[in-house]
Coordinates of C-alpha atoms in Angstrom, one line a residue:
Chain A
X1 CA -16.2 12.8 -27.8
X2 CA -16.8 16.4 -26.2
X3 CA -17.2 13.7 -23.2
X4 CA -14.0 12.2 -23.6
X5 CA -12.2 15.4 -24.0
X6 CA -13.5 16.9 -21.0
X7 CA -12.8 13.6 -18.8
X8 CA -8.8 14.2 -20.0
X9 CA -8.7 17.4 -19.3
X10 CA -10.2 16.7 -15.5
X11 CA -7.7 13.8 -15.3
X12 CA -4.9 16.4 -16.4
X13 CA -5.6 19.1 -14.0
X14 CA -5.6 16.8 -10.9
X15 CA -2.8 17.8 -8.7
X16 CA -2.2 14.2 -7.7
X17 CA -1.7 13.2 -11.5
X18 CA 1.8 14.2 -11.7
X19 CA 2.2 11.5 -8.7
X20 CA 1.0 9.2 -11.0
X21 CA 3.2 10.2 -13.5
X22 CA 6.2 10.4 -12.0
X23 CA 5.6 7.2 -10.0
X24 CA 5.0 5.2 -13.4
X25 CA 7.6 6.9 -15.7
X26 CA 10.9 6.6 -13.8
X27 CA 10.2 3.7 -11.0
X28 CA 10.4 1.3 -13.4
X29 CA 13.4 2.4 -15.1
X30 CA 14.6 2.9 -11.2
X31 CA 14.1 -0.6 -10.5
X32 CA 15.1 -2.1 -13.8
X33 CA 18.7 -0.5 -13.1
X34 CA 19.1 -1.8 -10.4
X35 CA 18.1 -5.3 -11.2
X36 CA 20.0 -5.5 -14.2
X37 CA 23.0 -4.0 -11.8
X38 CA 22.8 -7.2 -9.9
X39 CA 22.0 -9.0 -13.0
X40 CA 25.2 -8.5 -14.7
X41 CA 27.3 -9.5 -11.4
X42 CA 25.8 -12.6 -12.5
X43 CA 26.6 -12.7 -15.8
X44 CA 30.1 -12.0 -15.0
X45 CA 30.2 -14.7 -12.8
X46 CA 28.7 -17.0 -15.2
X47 CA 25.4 -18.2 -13.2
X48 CA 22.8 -15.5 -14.8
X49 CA 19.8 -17.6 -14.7
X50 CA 17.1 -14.6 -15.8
X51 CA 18.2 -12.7 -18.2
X52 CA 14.8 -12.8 -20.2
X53 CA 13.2 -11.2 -16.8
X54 CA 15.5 -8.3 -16.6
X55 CA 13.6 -5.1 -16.7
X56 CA 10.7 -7.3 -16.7
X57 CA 10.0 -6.8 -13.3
X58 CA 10.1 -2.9 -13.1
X59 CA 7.4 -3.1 -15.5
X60 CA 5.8 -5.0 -13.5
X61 CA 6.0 -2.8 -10.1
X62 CA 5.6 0.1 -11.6
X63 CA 2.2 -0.5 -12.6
X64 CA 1.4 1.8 -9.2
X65 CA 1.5 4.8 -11.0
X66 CA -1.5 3.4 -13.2
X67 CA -3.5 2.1 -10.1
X68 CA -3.2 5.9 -8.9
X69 CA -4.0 7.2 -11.9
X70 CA -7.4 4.8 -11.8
X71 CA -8.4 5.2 -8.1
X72 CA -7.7 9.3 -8.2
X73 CA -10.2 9.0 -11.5
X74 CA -13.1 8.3 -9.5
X75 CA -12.1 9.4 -5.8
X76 CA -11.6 13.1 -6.7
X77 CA -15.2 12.8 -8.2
X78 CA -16.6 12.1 -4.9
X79 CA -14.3 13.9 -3.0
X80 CA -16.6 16.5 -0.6
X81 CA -15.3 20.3 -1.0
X82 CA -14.8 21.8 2.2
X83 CA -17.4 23.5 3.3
X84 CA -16.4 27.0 2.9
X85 CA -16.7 26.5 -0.5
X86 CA -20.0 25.0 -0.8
X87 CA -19.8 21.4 0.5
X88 CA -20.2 19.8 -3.0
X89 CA -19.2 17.2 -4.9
X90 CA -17.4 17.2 -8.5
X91 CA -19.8 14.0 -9.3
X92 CA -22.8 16.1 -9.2
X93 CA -21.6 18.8 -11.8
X94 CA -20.1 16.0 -13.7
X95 CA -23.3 14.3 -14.4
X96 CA -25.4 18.0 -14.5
X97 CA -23.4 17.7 -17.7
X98 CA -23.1 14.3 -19.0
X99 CA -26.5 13.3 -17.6
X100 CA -26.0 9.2 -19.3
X101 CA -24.4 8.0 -16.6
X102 CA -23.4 5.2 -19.2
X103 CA -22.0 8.0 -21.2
X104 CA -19.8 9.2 -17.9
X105 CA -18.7 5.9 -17.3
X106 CA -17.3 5.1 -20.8
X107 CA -15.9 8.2 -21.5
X108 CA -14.1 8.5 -18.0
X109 CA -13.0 4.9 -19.1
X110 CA -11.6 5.9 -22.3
X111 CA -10.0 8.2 -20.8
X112 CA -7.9 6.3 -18.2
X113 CA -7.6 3.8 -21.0
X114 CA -5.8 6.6 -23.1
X115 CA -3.4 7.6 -20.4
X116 CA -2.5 4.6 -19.0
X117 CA -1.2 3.2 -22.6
X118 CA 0.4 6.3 -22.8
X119 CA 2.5 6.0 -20.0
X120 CA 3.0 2.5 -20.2
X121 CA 4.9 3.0 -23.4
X122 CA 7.0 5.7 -21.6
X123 CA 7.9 3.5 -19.0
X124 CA 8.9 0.6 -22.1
X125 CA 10.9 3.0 -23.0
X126 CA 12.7 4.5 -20.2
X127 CA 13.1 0.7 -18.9
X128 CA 14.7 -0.4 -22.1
X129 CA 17.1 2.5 -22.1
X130 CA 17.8 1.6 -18.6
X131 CA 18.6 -2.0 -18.9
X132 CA 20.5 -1.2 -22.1
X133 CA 22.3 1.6 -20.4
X134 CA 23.3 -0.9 -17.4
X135 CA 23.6 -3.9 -19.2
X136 CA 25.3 -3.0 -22.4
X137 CA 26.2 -5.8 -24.3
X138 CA 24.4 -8.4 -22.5
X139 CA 21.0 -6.8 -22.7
X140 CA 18.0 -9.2 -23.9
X141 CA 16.1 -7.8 -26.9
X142 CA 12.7 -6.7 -25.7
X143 CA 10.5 -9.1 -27.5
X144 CA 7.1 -6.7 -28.7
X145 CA 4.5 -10.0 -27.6
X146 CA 5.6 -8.9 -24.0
X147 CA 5.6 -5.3 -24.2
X148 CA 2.2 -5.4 -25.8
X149 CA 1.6 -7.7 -22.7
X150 CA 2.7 -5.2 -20.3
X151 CA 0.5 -2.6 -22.1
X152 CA -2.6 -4.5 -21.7
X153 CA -1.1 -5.7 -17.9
X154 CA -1.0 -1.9 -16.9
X155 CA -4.5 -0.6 -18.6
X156 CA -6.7 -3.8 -17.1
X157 CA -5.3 -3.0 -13.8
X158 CA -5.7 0.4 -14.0
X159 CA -9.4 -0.1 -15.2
X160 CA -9.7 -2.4 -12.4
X161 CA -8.4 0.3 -9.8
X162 CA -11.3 2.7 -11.8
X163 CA -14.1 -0.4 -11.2
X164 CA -12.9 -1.0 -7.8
X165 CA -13.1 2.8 -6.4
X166 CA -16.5 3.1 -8.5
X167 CA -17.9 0.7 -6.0
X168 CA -16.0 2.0 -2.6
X169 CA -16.5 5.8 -3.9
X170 CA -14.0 6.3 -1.2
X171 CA -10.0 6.8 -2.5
X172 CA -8.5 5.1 0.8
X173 CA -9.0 1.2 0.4
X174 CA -8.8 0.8 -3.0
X175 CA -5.1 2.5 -3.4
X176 CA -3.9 0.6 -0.2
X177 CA -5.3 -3.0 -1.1
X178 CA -3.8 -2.6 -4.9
X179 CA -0.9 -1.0 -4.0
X180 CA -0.1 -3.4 -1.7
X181 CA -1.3 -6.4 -3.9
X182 CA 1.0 -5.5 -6.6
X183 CA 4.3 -5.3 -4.5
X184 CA 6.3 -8.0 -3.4
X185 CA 4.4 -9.3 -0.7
X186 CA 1.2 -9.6 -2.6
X187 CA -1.8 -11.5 -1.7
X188 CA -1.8 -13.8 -4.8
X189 CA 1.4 -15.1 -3.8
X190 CA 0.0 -15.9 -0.1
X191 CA -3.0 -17.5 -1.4
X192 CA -1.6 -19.2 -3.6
X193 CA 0.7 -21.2 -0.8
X194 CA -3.3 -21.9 0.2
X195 CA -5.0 -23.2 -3.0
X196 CA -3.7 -23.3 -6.3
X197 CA -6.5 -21.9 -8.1
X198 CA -5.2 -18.4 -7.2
X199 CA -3.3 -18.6 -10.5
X200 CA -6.4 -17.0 -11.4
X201 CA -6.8 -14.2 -9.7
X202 CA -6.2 -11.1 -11.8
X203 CA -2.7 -10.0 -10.9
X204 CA -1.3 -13.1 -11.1
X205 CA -3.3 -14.3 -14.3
X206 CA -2.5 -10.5 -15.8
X207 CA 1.6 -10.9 -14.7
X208 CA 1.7 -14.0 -17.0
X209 CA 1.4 -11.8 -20.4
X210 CA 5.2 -10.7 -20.0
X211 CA 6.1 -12.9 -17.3
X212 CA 7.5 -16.2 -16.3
X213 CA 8.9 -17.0 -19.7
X214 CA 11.6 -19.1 -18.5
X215 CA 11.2 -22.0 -15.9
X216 CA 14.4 -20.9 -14.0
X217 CA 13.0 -18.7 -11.9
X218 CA 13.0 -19.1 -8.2
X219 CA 10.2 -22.1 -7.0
X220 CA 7.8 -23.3 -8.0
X221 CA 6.0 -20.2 -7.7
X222 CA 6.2 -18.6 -10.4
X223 CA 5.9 -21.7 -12.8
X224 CA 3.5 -20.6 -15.6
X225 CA 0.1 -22.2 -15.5
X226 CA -1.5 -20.1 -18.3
X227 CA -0.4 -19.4 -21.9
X228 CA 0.1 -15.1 -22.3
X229 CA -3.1 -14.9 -24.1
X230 CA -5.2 -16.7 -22.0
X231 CA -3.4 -15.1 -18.9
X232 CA -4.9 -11.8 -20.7
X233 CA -8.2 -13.3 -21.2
X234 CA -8.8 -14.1 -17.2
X235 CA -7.3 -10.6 -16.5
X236 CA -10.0 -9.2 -18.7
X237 CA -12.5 -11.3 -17.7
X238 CA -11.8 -9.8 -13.9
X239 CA -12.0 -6.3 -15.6
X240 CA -15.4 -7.3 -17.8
X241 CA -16.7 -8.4 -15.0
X242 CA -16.2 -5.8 -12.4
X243 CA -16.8 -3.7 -14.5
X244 CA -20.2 -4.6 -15.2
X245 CA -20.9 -4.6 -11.2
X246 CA -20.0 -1.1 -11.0
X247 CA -21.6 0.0 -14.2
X248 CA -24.7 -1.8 -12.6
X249 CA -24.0 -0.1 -9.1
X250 CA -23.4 3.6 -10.6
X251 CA -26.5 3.8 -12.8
X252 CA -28.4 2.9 -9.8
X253 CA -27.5 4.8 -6.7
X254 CA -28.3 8.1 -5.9
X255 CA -25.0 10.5 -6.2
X256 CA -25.9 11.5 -2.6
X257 CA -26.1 8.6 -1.0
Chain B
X1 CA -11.7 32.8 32.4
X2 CA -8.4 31.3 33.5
X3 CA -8.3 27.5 33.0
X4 CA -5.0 25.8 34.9
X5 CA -2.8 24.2 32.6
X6 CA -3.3 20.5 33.9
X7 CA -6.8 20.7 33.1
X8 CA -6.3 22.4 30.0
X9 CA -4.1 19.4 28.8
X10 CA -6.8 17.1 30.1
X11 CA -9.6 18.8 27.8
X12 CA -7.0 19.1 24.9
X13 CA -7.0 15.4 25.3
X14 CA -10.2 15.1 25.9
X15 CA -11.3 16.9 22.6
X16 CA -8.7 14.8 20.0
X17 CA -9.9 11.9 21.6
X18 CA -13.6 12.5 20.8
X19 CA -12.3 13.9 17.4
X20 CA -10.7 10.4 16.7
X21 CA -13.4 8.3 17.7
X22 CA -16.2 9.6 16.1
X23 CA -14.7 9.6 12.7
X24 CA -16.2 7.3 10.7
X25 CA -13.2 5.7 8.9
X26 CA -11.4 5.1 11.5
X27 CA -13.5 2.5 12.6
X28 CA -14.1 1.0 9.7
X29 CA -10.9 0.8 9.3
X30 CA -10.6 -0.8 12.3
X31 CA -12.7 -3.5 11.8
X32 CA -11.4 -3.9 8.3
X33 CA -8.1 -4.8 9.6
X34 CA -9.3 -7.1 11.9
X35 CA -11.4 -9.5 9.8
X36 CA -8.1 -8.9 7.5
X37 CA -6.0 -10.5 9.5
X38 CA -8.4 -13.1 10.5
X39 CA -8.4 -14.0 6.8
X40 CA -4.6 -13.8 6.6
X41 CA -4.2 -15.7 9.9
X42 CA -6.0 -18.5 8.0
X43 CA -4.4 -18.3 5.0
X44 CA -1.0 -18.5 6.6
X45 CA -2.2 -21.2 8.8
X46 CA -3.7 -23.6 6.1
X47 CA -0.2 -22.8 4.5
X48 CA 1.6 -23.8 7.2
X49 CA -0.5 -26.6 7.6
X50 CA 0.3 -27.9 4.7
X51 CA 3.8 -27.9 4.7
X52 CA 5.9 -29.6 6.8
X53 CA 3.9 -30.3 9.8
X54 CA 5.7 -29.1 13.4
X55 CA 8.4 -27.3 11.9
X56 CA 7.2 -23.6 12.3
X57 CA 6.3 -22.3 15.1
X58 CA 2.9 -20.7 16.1
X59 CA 4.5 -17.2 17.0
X60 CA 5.9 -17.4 13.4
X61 CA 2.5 -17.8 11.7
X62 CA 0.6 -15.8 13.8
X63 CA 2.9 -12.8 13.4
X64 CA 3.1 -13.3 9.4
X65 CA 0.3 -11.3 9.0
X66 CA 2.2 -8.5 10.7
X67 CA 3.7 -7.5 6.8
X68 CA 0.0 -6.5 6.0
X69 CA -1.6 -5.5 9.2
X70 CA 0.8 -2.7 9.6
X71 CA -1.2 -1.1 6.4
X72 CA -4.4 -0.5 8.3
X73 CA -2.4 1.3 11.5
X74 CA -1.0 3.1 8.5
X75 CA -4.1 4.4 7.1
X76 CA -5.5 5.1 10.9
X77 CA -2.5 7.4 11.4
X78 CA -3.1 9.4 8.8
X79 CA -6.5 9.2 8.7
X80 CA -5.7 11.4 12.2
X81 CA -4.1 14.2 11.0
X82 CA -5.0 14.6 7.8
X83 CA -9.0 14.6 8.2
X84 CA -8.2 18.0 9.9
X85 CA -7.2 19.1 6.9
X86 CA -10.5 17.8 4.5
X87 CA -12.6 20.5 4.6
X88 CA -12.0 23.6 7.2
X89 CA -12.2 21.6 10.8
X90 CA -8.4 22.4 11.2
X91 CA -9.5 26.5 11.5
X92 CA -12.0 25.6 13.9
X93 CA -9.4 23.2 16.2
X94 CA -7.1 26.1 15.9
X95 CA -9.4 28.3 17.1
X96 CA -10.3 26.7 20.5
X97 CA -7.4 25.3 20.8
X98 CA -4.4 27.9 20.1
X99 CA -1.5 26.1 21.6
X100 CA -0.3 24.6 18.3
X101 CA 2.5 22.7 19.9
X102 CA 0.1 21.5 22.5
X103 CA -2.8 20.8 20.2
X104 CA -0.5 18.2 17.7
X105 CA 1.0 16.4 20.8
X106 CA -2.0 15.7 22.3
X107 CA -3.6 14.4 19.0
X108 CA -0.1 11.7 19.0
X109 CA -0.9 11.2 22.5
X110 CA -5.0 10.4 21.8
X111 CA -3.8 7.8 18.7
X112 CA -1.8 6.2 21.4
X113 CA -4.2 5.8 23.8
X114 CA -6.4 4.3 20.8
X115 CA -4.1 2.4 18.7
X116 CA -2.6 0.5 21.9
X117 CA -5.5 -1.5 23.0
X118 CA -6.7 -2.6 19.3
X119 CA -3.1 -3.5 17.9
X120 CA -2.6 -5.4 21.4
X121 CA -6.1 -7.7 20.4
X122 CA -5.8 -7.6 16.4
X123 CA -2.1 -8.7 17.3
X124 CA -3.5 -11.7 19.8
X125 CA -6.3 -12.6 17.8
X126 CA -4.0 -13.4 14.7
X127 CA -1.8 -15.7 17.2
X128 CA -4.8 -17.1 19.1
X129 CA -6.3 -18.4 15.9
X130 CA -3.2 -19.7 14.5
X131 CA -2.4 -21.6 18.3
X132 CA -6.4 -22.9 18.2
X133 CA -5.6 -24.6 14.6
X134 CA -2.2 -26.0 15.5
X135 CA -2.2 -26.8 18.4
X136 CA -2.3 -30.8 17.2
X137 CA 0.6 -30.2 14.8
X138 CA 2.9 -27.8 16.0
X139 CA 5.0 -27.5 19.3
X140 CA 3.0 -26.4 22.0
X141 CA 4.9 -23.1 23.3
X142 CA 4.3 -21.4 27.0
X143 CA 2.4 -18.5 27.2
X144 CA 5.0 -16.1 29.0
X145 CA 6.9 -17.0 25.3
X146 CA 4.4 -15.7 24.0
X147 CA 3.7 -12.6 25.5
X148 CA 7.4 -10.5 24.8
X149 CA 6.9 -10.7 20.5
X150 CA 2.9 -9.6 21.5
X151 CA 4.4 -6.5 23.6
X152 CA 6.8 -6.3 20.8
X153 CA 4.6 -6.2 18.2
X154 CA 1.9 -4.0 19.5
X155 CA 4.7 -1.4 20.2
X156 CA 6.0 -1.6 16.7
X157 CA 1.9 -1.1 15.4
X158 CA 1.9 1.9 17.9
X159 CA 5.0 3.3 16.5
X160 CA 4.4 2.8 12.7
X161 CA 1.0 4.3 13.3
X162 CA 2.6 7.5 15.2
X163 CA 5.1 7.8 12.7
X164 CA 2.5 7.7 10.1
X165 CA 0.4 10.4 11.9
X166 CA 3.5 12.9 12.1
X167 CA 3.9 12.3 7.8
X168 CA 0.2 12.9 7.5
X169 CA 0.5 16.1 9.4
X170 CA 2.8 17.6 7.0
X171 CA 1.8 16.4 4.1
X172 CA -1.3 17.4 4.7
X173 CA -3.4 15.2 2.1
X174 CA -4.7 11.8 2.5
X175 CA -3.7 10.5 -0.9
X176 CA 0.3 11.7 -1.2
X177 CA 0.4 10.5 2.4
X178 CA -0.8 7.2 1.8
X179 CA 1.4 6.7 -1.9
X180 CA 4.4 7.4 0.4
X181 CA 4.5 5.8 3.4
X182 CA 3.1 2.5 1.3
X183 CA 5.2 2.7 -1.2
X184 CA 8.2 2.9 1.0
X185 CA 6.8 0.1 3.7
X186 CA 5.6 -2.8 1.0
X187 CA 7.9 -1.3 -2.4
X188 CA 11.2 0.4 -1.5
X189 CA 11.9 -1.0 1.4
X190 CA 11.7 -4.6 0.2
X191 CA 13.3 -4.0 -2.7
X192 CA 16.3 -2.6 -1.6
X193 CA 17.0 -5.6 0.7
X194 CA 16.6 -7.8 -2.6
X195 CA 18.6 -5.5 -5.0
X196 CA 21.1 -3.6 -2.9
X197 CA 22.3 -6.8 0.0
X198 CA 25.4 -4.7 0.1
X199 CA 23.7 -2.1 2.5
X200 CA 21.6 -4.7 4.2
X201 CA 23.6 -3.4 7.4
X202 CA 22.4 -0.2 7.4
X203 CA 18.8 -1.2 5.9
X204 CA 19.0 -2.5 10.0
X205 CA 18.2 1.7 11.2
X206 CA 15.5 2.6 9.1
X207 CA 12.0 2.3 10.9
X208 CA 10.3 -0.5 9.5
X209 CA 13.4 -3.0 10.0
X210 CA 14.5 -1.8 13.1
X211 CA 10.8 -2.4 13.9
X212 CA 10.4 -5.9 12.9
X213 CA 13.0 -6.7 15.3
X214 CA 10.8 -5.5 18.0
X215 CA 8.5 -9.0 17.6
X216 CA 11.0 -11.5 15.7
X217 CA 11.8 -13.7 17.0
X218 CA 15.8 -14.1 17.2
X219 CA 17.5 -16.2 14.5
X220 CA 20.6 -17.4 14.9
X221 CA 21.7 -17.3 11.5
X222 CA 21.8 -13.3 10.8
X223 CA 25.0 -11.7 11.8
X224 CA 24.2 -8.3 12.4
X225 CA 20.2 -8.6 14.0
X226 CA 19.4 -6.1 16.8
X227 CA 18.0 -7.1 19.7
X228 CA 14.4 -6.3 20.4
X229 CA 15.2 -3.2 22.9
X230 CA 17.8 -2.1 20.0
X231 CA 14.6 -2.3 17.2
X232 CA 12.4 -0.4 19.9
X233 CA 15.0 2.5 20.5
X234 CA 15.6 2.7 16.9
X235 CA 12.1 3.2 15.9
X236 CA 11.3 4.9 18.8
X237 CA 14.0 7.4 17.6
X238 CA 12.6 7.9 14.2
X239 CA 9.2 8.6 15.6
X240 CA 9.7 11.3 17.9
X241 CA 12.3 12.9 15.0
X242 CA 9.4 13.2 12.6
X243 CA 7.0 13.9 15.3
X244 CA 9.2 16.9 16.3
X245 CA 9.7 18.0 13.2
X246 CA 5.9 17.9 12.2
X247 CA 5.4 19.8 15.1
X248 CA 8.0 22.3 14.3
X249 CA 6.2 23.1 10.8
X250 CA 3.0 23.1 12.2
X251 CA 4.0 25.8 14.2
X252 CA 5.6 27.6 11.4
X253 CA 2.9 27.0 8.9
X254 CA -0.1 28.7 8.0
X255 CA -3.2 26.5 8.5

């Protein structure tokens, strides 16, 4: 617990945090706003199509504040000090301290865990008020199945963003393959033009807990293949699973190396 | 000791180039974005291949994986100017070199001479793979077609990388860096063309649109596309703005 307290207050006192923060708080309500701006052109005009996606997908790009939140976890642990002021590493004190590197891991988990629920139900509710604000009358109830989706859809992916950089130790690759993964030219949706098994992949698999409800939306790509619970189940498979690699990986290489 | 000023420039140059190659990351992130879009060349191949056969082009596929490979010159640029900044090297730079101005320019101008060669083959390689694979299937275009959209993108890898040196060198840190400029490139700035269509004219100026006109290839169904020398100028203009103004609070700033 003393663990878990101390990981927090690490996570708080990172300048890049409030990045995070910001990034994951009001972009979704940004985008939301704007898509239900376009949204209720349509409704006027009597071809709305989506209505039980509005908002949806600022939820679903604003999961970048989380993947920061996740990759800064880890990077700023093995982020080198400049030399004037020692040349060290945070890791090193970190596990001076918590010397069960099992203990580390799981509490640094928890932590992320903690925050990233956190501000996933800020962003629910600055998106809701945002859709509501913009849409008025013609706003879709928020159904609590998907918000509990998005909930889990931010914390596995930020967990993933924590496995990810555990295994790089370097903040650089991890930020720019997820960030770019989770915008609108994502991978997923590439691959997927290749073979259809990329349904499974984590994003995509994850996306499906508050996603693709109804069958309207544009293509055939974004047809649902999974059910929202076993959407969540793959996703957290990917998470189990990586996890487990870089659990595996961090108890057995030397800090220094 | 008096040095004359065309051999200072020379050993300026000299130095950021040395700087820039031995960094570690750099070349891994080199090579990272080569096998990367070697991957994507493929995937976008096998997808093209599967759809209608001999309606796309090769150019189009092979350039495809421009959307992505512009991430890696991204991270080189500011992998440039802001590893001056991890730890203390920066005081030491400043130190031999004390022409601030001087120092910053020719660190733009060693990324240039760098980035140049390897977005002109990571560039080719993505539309020599693609031509190998479809050459059966798709029409068979001349290579002097060929070459203007490889110019056109190498120059707009060039610029994006440039551009993304002059943000890293005043924003100073890696991580704020790289949450901006990839936000804006893969989240805002596609976004906005989806959500806001009623701007889309003046989405046109901004770098990276201007700069995808630069290897496009003109479709005649868009009202209001630039020509490539427009995109060029366009971008080119946006560049040397934030260059000059990086260099302006460079000079200002303490180190």
């Amino acid at each position: 617990m003393r663990a878990f307290n101390a990981e927090l207050s690490k996570l708080f006192s990172l300048p890049g945090i409030w990045l995070a923060f910001l990034i994951g708080a009001i972009a979704p309500a940004v985008i939301a706003a704007l898509d239900s701006i376009a949204e209720k052109e349509e409704i006027i005009a009597g071809v709305s199509t989506r209505l039980s996606e509005v908002g949806y997908i600022g939820l679903v790009l604003g999961v970048q504040g989380v993947i920061i939140l996740g990759v800064l976890a880890v990077s700023s642990e093995y982020l080198t000090e400049s030399s004037e002021s020692g040349g060290g590493q945070q890791i090193t004190t970190s596990l001076t301290v918590v010397s069960s590197r099992l203990h580390f891991l799981l509490a640094k988990a928890g932590a992320v865990t903690v925050i990233s629920i956190l501000l996933c139900i800020v962003a629910i509710m600055t998106t809701v008020s945002a859709t509501h604000l913009v849409l008025g009358e013609y706003a879709p109830a928020f159904e609590w199945q998907r918000l509990i989706g998005a909930i889990c859809y931010w914390t596995f992916t930020a967990l993933l963003a924590l496995g990810i950089t555990l295994l790089t130790k370097n903040g650089i690759i991890p930020l720019a393959v997820l960030m770019i993964n989770s915008s609108v030219v994502s991978f997923s949706v590439l691959l997927y033009r290749v073979t259809k098994l990329a349904v499974y992949l984590p994003d995509r698999a994850g996306a499906e807990m508050f996603m693709f409800t109804s069958d309207t939306f544009t293509g055939s790509l974004f047809v649902r293949y999974n059910t929202p619970f076993t959407g969540g189940l793959v996703m957290l498979a990917w998470v189990v699973v990586i996890f487990i690699a870089a659990a595996i990986v961090f108890h057995r290489r030397d800090v220094a190396a | 000791m008096s040095v004359s000023s065309s051999r200072k420039i020379t050993q300026i140059l000299g130095a950021e180039l040395d700087k820039l190659v031995t960094l570690p990351l750099i070349g891994l992130t080199l090579m990272g974005t080569f096998i990367l879009n070697l991957a994507l060349a493929a995937a976008f191949t096998s997808a093209g291949l599967q759809g209608a056969a001999g309606t796309q082009s090769i150019l189009n596929i092979g350039l495809a994986s421009m959307g992505y490979l512009k991430a890696g010159f991204i991270i080189l640029g500011i992998l440039a100017t802001c590893s001056e900044y991890t730890g203390g090297q920066i005081r030491t730079t400043l130190t031999t070199i004390p022409w601030r101005g001087f120092q910053l320019s020719a660190k733009h101008l060693a990324l240039v001479i760098i980035t140049i060669p390897v977005a002109f083959i990571i560039a080719a390689s993505g539309i020599l793979y693609t031509f190998i694979m479809m050459r059966d299937t798709a029409e068979v275009i001349e290579i002097d077609t060929m070459i203007k959209p490889l110019l056109g993108a190498t120059g707009y890898l060039t610029l994006t990388t440039l551009l993304s040196a002059a943000i890293g060198a005043l924003l100073r840190r890696t991580t704020p860096a790289l949450v901006v400029l990839l936000g804006y490139y893969f989240i805002v700035s596609p976004l906005t063309r989806v959500f806001l269509p009623s701007i889309k004219n003046y989405l046109n100026f901004f770098p990276d649109t201007a700069g995808s006109y630069m290897y496009m290839p003109p479709s005649s169904d868009e009202l209001n596309v630039l020509t490539p020398m427009q995109g060029t100028g366009i971008s080119m203009i946006w560049t040397l703005s934030f260059i000059t103004v990086a260099i302006v609070f460079y000079r200002k700033r303490d180190a």
